[in-house]
XYZ file of N, CA, C and O in Angstrom:
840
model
N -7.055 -36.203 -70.782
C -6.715 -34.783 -70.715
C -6.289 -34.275 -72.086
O -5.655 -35.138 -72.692
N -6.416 -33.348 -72.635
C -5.901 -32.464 -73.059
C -4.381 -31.458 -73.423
O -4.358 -30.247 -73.205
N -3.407 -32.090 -73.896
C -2.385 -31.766 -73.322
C -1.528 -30.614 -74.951
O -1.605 -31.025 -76.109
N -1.006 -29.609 -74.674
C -0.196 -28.922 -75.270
C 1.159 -29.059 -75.131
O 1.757 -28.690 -74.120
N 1.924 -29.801 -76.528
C 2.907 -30.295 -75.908
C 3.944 -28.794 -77.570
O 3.761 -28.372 -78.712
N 4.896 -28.693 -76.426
C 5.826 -27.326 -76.887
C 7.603 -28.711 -77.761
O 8.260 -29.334 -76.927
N 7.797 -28.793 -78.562
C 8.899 -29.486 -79.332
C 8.710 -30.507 -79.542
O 9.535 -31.419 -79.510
N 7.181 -30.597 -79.894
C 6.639 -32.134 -80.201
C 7.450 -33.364 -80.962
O 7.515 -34.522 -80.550
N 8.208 -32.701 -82.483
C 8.792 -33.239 -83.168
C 10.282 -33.371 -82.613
O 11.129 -34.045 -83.198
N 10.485 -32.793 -81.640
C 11.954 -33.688 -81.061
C 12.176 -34.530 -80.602
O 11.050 -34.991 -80.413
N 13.137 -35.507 -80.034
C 13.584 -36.651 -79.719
C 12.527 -36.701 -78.093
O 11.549 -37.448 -78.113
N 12.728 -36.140 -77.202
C 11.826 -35.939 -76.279
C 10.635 -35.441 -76.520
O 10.136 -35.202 -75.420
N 10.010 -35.194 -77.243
C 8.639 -34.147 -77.273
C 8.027 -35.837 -78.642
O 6.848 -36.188 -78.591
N 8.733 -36.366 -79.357
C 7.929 -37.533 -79.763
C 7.910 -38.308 -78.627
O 6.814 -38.423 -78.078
N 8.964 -38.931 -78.086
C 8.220 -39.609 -76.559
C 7.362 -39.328 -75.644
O 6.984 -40.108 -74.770
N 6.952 -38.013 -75.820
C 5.448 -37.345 -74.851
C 4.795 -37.694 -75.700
O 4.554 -38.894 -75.570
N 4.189 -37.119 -76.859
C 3.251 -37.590 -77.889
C 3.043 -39.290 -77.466
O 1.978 -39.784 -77.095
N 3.889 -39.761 -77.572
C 3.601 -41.671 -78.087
C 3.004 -41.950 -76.775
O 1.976 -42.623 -76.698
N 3.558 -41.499 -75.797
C 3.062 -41.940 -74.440
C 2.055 -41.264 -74.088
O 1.449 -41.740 -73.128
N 1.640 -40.291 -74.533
C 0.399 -39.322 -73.518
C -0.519 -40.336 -74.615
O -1.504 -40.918 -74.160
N -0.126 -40.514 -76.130
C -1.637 -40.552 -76.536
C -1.743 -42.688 -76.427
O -2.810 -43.290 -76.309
N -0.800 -43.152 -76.484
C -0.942 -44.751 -75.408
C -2.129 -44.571 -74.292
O -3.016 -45.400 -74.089
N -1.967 -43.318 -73.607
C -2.498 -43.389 -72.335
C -3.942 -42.890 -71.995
O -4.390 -42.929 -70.849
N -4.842 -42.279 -73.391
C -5.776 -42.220 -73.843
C -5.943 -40.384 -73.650
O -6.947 -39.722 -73.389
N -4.801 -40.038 -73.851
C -4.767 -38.082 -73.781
C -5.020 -37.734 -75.131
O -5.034 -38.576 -76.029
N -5.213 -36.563 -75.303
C -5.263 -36.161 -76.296
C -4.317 -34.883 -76.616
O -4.309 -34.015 -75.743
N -3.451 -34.648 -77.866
C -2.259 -33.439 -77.716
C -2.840 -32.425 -78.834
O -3.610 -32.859 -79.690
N -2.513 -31.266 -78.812
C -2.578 -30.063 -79.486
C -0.462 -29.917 -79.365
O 0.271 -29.833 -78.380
N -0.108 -29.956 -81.096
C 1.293 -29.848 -80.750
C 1.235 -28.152 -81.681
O 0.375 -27.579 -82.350
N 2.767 -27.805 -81.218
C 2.822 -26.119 -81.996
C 3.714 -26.978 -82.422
O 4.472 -27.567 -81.652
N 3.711 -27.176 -84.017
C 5.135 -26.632 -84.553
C 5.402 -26.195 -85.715
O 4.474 -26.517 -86.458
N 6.417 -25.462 -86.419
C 6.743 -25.243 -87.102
C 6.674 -25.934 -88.642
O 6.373 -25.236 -89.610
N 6.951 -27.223 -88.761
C 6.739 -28.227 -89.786
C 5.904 -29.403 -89.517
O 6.513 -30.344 -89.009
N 4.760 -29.556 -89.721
C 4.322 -30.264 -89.900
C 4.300 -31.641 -90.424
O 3.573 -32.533 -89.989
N 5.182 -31.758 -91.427
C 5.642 -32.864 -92.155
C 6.622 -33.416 -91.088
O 7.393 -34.333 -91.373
N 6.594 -32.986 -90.153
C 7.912 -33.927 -89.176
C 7.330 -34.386 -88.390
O 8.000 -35.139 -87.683
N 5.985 -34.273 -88.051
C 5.428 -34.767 -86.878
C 4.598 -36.310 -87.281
O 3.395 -36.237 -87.533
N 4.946 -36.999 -87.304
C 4.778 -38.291 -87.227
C 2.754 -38.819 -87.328
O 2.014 -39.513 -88.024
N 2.699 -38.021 -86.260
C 0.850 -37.970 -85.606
C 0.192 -37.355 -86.376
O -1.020 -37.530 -86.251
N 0.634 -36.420 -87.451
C -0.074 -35.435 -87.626
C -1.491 -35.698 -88.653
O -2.266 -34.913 -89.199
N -1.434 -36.649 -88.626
C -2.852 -37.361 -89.612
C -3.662 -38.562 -88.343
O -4.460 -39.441 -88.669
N -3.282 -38.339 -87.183
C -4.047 -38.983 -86.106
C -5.375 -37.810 -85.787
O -5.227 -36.621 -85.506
N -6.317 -38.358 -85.891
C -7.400 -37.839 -85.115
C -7.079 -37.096 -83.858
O -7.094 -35.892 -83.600
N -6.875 -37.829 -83.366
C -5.935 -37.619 -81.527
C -5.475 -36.400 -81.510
O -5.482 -35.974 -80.355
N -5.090 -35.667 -82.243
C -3.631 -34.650 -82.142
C -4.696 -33.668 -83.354
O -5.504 -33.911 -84.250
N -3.938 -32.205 -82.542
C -4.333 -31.329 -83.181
C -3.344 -30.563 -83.710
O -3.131 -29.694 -82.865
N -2.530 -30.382 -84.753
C -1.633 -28.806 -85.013
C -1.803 -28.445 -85.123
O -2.783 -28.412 -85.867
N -1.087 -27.077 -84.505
C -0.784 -25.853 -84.862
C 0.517 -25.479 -85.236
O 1.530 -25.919 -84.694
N 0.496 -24.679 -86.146
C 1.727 -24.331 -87.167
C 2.119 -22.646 -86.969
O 1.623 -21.699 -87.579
N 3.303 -22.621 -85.778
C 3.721 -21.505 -85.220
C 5.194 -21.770 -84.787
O 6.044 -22.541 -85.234
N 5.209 -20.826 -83.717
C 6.510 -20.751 -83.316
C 6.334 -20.258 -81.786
O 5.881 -19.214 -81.316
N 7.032 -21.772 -81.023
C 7.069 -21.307 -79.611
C 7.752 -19.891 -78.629
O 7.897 -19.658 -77.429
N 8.066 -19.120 -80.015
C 8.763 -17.608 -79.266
C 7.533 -16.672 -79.670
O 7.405 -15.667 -78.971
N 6.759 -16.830 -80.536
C 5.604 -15.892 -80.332
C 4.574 -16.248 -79.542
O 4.191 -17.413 -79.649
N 3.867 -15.336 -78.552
C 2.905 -16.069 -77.912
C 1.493 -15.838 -78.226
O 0.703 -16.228 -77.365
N 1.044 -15.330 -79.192
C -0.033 -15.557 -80.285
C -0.155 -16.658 -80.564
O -1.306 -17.096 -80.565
N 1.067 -17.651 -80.950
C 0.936 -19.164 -81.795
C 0.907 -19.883 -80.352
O -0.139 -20.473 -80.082
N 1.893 -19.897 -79.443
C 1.148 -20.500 -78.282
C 0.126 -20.470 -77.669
O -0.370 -21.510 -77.236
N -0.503 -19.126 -77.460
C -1.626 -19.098 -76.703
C -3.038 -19.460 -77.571
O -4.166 -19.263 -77.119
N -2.687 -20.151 -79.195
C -3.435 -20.606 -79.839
C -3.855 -22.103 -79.839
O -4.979 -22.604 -79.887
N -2.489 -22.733 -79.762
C -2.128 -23.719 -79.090
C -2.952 -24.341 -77.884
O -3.458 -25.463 -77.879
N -2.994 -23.326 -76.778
C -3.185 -23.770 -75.400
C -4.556 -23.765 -75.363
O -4.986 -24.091 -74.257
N -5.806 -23.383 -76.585
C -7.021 -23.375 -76.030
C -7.471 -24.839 -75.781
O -7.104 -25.915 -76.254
N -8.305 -24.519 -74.957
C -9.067 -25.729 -74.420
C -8.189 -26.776 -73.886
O -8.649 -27.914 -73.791
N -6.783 -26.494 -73.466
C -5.721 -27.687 -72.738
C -6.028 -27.157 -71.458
O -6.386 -26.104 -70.931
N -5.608 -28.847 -71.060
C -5.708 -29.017 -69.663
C -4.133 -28.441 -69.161
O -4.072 -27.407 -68.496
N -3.360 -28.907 -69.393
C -1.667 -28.401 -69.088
C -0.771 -28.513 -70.533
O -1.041 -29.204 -71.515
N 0.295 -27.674 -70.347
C 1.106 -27.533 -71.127
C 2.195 -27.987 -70.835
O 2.590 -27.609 -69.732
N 3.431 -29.231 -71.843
C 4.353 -29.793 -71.766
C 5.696 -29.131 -72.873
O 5.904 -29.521 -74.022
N 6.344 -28.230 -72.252
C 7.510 -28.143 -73.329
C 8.020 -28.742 -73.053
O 8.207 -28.859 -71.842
N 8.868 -29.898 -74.311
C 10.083 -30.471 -74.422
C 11.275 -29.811 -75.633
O 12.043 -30.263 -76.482
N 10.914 -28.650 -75.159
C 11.664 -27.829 -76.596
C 13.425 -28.375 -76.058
O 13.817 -28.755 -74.954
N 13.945 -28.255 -76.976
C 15.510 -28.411 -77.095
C 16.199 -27.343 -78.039
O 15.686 -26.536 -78.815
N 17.763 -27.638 -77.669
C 18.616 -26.865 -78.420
C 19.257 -27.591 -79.940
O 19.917 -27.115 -80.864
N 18.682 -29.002 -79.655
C 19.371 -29.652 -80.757
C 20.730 -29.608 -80.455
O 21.150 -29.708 -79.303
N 21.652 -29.419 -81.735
C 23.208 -29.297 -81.260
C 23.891 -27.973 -81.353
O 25.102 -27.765 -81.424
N 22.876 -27.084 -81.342
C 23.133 -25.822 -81.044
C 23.402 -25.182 -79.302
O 22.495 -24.819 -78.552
N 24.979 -25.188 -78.957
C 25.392 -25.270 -77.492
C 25.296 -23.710 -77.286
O 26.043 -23.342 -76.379
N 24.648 -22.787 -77.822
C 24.692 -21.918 -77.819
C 23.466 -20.788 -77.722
O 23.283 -19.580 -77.571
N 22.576 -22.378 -77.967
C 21.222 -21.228 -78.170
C 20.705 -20.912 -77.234
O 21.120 -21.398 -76.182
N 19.330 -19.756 -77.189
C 18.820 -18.626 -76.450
C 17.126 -18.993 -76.718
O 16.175 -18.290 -76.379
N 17.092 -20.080 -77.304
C 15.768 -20.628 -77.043
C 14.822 -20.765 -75.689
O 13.624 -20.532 -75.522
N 15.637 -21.139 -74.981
C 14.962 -21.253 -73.567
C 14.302 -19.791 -72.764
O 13.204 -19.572 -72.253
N 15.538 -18.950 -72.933
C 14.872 -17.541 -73.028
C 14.256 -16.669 -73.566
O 13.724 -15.646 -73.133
N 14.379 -17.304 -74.995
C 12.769 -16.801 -76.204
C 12.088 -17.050 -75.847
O 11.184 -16.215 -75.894
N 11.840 -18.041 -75.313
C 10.149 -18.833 -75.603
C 9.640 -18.258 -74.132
O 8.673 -17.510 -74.277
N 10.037 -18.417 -72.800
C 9.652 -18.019 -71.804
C 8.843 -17.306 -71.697
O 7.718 -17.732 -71.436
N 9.125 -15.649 -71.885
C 8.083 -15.180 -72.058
C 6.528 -15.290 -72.523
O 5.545 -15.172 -71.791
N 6.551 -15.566 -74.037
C 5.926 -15.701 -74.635
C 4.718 -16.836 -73.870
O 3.499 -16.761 -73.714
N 5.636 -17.756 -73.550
C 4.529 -19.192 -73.253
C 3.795 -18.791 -71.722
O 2.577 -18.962 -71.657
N 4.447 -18.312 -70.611
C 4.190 -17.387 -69.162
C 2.856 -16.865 -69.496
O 1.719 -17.151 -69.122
N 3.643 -15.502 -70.802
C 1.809 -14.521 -71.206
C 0.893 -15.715 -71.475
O -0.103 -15.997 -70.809
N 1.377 -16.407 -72.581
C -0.001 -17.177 -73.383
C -0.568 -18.137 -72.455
O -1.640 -18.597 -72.850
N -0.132 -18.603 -71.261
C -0.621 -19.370 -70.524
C -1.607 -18.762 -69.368
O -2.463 -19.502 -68.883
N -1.463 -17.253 -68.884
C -1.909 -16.833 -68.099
C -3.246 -16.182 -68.900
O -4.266 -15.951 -68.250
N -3.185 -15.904 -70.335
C -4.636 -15.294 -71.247
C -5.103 -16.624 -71.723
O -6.131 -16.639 -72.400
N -4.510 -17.706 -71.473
C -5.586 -18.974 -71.838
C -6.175 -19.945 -70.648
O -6.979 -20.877 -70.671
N -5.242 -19.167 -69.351
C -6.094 -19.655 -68.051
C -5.301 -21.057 -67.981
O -5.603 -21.716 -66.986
N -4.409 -21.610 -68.780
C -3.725 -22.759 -68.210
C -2.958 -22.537 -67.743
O -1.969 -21.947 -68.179
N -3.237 -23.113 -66.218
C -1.861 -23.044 -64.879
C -0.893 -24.063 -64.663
O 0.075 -23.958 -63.910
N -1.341 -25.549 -65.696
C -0.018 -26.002 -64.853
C 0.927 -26.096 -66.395
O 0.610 -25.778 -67.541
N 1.638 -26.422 -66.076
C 3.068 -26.005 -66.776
C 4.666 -26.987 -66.413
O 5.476 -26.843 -65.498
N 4.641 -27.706 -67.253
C 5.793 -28.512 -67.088
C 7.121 -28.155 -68.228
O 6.991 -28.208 -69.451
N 7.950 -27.915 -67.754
C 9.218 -27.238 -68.398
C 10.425 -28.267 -68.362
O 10.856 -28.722 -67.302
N 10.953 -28.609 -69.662
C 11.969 -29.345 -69.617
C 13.059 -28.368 -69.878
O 13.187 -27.633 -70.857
N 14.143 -28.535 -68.393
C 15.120 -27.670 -68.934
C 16.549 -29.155 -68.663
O 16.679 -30.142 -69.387
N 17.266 -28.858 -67.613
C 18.417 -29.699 -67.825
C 19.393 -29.584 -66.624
O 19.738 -28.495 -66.166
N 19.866 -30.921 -66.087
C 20.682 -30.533 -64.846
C 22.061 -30.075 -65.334
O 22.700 -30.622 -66.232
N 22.508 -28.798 -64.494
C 23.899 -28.334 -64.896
C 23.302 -26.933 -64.829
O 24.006 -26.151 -64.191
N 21.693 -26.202 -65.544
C 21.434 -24.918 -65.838
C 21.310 -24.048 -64.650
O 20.744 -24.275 -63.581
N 21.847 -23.181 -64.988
C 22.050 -21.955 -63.684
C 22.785 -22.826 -62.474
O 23.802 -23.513 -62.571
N 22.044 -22.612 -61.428
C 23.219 -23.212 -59.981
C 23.233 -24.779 -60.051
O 24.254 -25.264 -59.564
N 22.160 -25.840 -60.640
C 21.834 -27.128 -60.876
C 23.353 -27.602 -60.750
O 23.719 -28.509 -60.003
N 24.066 -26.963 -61.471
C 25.732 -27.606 -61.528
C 26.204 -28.295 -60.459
O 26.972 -29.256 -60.419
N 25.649 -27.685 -59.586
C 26.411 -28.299 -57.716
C 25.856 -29.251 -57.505
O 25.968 -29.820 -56.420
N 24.855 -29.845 -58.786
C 24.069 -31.562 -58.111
C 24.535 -32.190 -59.446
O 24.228 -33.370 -59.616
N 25.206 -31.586 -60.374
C 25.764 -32.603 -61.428
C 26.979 -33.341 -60.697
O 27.533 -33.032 -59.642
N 27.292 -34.673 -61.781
C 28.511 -35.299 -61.419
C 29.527 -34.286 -61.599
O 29.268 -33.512 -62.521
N 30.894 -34.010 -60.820
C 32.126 -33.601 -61.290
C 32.136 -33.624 -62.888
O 32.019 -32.616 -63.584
N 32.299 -34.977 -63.382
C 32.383 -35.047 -64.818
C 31.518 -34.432 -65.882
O 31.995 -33.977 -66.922
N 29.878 -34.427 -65.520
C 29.344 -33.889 -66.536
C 29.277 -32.369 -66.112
O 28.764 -31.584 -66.910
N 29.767 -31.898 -64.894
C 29.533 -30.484 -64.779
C 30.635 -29.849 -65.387
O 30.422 -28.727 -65.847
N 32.255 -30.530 -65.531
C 33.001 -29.911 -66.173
C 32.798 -30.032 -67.624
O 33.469 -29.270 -68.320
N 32.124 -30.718 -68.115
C 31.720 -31.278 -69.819
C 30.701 -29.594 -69.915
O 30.891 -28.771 -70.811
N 29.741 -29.430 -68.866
C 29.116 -28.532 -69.082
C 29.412 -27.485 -69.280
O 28.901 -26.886 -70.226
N 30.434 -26.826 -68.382
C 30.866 -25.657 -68.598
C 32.196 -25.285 -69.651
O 32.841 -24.237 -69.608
N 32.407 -26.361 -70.542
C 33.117 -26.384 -71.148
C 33.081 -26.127 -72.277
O 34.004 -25.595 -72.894
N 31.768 -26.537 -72.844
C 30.888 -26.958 -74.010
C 29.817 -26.040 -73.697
O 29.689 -24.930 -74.215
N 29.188 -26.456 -72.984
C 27.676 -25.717 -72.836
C 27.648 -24.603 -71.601
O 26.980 -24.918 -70.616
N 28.042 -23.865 -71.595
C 27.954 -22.948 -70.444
C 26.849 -21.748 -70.922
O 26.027 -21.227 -70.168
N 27.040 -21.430 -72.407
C 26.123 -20.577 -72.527
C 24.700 -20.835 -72.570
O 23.757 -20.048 -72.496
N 24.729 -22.013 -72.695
C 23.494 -22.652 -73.105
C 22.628 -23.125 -71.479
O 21.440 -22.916 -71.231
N 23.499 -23.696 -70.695
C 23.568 -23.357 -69.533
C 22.813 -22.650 -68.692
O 21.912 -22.949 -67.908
N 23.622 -21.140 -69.157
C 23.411 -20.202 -68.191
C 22.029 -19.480 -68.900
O 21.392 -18.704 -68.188
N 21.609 -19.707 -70.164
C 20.249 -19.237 -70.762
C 19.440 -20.367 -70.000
O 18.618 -19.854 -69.241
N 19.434 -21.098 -69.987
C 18.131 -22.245 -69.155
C 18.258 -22.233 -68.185
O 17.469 -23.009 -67.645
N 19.078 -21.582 -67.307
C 19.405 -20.788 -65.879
C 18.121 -20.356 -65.983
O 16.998 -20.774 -65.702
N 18.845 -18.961 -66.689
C 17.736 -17.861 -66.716
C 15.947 -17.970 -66.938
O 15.091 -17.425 -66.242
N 15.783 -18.703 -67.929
C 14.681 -18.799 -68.505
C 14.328 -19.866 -67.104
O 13.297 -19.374 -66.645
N 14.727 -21.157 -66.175
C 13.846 -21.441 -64.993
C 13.752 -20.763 -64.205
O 12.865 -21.057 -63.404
N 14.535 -19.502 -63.918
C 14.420 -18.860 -62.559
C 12.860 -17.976 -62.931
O 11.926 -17.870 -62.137
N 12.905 -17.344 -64.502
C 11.985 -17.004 -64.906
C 10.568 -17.795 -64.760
O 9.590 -17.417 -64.115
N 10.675 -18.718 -65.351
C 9.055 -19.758 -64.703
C 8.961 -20.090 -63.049
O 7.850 -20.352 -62.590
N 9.841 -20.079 -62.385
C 9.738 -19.836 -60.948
C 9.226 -19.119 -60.489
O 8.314 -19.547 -59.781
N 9.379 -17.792 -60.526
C 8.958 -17.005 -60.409
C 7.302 -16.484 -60.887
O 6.620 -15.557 -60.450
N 7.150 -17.018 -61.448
C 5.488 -17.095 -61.890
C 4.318 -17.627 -61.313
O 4.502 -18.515 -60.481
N 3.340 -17.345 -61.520
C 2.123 -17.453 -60.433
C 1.609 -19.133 -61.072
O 0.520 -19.593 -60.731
N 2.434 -19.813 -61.892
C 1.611 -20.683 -62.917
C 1.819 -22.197 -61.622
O 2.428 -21.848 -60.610
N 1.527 -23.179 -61.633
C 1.268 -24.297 -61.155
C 2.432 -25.407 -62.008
O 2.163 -26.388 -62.701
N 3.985 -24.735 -61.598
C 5.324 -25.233 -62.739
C 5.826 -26.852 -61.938
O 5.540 -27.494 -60.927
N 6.558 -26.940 -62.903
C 7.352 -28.280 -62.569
C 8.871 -27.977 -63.380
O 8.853 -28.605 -64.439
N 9.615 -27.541 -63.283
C 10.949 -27.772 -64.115
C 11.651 -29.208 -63.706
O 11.866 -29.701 -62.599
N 11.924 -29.686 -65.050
C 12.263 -30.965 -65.076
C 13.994 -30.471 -65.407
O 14.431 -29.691 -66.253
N 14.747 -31.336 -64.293
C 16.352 -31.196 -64.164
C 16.756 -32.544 -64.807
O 17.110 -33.323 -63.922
N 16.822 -33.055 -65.970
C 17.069 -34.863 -66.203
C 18.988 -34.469 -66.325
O 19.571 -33.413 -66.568
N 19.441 -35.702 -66.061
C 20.728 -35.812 -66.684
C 21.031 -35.947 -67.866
O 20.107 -35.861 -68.675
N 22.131 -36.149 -68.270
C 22.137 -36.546 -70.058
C 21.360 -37.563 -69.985
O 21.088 -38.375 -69.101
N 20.827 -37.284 -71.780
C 19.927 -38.431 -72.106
C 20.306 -39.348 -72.703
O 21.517 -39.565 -72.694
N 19.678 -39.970 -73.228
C 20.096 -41.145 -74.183
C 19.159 -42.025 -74.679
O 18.336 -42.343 -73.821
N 18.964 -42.608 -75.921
C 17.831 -43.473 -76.200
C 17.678 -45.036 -75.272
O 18.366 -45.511 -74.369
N 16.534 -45.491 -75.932
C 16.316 -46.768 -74.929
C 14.903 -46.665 -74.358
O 14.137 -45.702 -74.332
N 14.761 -47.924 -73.905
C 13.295 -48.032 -73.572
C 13.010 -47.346 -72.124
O 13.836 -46.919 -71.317
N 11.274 -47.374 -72.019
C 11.098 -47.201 -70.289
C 11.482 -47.692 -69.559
O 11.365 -48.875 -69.877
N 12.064 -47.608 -68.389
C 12.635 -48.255 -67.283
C 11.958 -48.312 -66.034
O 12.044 -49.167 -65.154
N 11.091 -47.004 -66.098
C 10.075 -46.870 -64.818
C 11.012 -46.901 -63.904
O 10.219 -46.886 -62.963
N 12.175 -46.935 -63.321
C 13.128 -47.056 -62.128
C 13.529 -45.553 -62.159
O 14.260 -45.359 -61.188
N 13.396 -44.694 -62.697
C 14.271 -43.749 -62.694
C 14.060 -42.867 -60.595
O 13.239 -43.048 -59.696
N 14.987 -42.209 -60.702
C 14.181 -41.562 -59.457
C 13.886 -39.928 -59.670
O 14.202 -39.252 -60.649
N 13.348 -39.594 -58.743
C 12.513 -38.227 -59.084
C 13.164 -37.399 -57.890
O 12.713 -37.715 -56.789
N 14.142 -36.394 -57.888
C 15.298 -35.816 -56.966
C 14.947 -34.279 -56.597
O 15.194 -33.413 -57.437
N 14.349 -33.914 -55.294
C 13.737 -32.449 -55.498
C 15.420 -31.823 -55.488
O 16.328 -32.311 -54.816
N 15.553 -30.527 -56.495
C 16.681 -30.074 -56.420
C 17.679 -29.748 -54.974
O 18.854 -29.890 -54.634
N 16.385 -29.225 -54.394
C 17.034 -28.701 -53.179
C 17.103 -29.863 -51.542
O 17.097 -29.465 -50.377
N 17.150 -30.976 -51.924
C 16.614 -32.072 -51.083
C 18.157 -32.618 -50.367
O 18.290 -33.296 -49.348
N 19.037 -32.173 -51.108
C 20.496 -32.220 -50.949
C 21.552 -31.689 -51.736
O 21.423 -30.838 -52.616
N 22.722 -32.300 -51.330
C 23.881 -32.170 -51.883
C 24.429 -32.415 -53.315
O 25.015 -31.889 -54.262
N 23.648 -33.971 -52.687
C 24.470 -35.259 -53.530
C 24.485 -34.678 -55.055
O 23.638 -33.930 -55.544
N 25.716 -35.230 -55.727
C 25.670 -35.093 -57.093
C 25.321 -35.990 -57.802
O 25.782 -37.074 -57.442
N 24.635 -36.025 -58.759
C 24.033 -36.900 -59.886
C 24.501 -37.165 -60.818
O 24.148 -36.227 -61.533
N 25.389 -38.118 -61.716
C 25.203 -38.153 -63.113
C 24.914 -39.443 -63.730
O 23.822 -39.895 -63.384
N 25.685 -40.283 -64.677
C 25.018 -41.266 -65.180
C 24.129 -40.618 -66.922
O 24.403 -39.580 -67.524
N 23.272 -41.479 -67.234
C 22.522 -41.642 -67.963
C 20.808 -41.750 -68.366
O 20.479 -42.869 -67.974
N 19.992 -41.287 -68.776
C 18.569 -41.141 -68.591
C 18.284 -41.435 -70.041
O 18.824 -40.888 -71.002
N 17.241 -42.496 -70.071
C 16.566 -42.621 -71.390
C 15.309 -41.166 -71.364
O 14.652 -40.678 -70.444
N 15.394 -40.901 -72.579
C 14.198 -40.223 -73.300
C 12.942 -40.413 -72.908
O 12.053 -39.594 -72.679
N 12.957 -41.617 -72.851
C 11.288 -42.716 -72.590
C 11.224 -42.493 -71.206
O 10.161 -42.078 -70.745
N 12.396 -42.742 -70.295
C 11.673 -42.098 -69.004
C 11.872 -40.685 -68.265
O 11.510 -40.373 -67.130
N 12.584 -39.876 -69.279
C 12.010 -38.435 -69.165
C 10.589 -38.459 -69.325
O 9.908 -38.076 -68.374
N 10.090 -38.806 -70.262
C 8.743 -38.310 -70.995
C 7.818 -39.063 -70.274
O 6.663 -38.648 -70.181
N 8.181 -40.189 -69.712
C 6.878 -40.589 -68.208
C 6.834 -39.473 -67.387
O 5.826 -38.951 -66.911
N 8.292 -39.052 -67.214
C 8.414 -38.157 -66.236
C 7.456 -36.910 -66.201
O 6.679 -36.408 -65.389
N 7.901 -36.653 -67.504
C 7.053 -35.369 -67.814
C 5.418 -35.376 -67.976
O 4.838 -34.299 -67.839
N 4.678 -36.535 -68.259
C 3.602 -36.873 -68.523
C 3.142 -36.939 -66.970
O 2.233 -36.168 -66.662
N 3.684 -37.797 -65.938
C 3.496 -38.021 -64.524
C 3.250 -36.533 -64.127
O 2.083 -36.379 -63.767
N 3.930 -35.488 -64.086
C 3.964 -34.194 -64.150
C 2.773 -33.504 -63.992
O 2.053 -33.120 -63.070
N 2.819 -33.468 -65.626
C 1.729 -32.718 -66.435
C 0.332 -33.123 -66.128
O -0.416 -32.206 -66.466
N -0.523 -34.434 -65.469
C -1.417 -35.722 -65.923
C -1.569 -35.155 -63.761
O -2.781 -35.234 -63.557
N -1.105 -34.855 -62.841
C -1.167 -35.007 -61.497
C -0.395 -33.690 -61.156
O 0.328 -32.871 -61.724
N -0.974 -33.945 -59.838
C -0.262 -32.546 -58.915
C 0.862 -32.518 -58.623
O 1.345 -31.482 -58.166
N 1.896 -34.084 -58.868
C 3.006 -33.944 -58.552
C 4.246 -32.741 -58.603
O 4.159 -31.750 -59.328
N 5.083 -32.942 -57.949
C 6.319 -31.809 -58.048
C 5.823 -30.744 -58.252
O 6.656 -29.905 -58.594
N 4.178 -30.169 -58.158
C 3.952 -28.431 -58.184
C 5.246 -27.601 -57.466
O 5.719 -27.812 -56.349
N 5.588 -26.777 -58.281
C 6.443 -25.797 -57.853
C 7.106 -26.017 -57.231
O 7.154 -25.714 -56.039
N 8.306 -27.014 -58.259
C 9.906 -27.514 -57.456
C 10.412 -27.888 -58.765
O 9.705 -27.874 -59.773
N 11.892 -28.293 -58.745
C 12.816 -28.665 -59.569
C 13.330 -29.517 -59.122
O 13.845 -29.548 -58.004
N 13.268 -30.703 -60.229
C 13.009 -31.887 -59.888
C 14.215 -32.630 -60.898
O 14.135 -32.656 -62.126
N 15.518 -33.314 -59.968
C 16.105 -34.016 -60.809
C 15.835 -35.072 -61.189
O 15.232 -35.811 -60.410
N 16.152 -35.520 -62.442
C 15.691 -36.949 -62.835
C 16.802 -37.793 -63.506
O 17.432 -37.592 -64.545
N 16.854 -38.777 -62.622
C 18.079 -39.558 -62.726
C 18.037 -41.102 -62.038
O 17.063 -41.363 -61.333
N 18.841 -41.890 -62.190
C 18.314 -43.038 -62.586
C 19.515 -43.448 -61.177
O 19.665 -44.615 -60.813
């Protein structure tokens, strides 16, 4: 397949790269610097040199992909409004490039998610990250709402480390229970590849936690 992956050069968005193209995919990444992307002299991989809040550079991005994978992040910015920049933008560019499915990494704790975090990381959340939070609230209720073929990915905190393949896959609304603990990177990004690669989790929010 074909895959458009949205924060290629981040800690999660290089674990999609390494694993989609292991698995004989091929990526079109957007980003901004080029010199950070590791692949970017692989055959395999195509850049584009934009910015996931305009959707000109995405929907440039998305030609000829089969699905689109953001793993965009805030970095250590607890404050940013990224999640609600880019939304838009990627929604339009996906619906004028005809790609429907759509896998979104946002984060358990954002918008109501809180009531399936642990006690502990939900008070860490709203303590620290509430604004950040309540923007990746916003920006999933926003891809919900869309006619596209979504997956929002809910992981717990992350952390480096290898694949584990054990993780489990938690539809948000399937219960109560609260979640926390720890999630490697490596099996977010199966996660997200499993996703993106099959029909799984169409149009649900999906915790991922171990």
């Amino acid at each position: 397949m074909q895959l458009t992956v949205l924060g290629a050069t981040g800690p999660t968005g290089q674990q999609v790269v390494q694993q989609a193209l292991a698995a004989g995919h091929r990526i079109t990444a957007l980003v901004r610097d080029p010199a950070r992307l590791p692949q970017r002299d692989d055959d395999r991989v195509t850049v584009v040199v934009g910015d996931a809040t305009s959707r000109t550079d995405v929907e440039k991005a998305l030609h000829g992909s089969d699905a689109l994978i953001s793993a965009l992040g805030p970095g250590k910015d607890f404050k940013s409004t990224l999640a609600t920049q880019s939304t838009g933008p990627v929604l339009e560019a996906a619906a004028t490039a005809g790609v429907q499915r759509l896998v979104w990494l946002s984060a358990l704790g954002a918008g109501t998610s809180g009531q399936r975090q642990s006690r502990i990381q939900a008070s860490a959340s709203k303590l620290l990250m509430s604004k950040l939070m309540a923007d990746k609230g916003t920006a999933d209720d926003t891809i919900a709402r869309s006619d596209l073929a979504w997956t929002i990915a809910l992981p717990v905190m992350l952390g480096n480390g290898s694949a584990t393949g054990t993780y489990k896959a938690l539809p948000l609304d399937s219960g109560t229970t609260r979640n926390g603990g720890k999630l490697s990177r490596a099996d977010l990004a199966d996660a997200l590849l499993a996703a993106a690669t099959t029909n799984k989790w169409t149009r649900q929010r999906i915790i991922l936690t171990h």
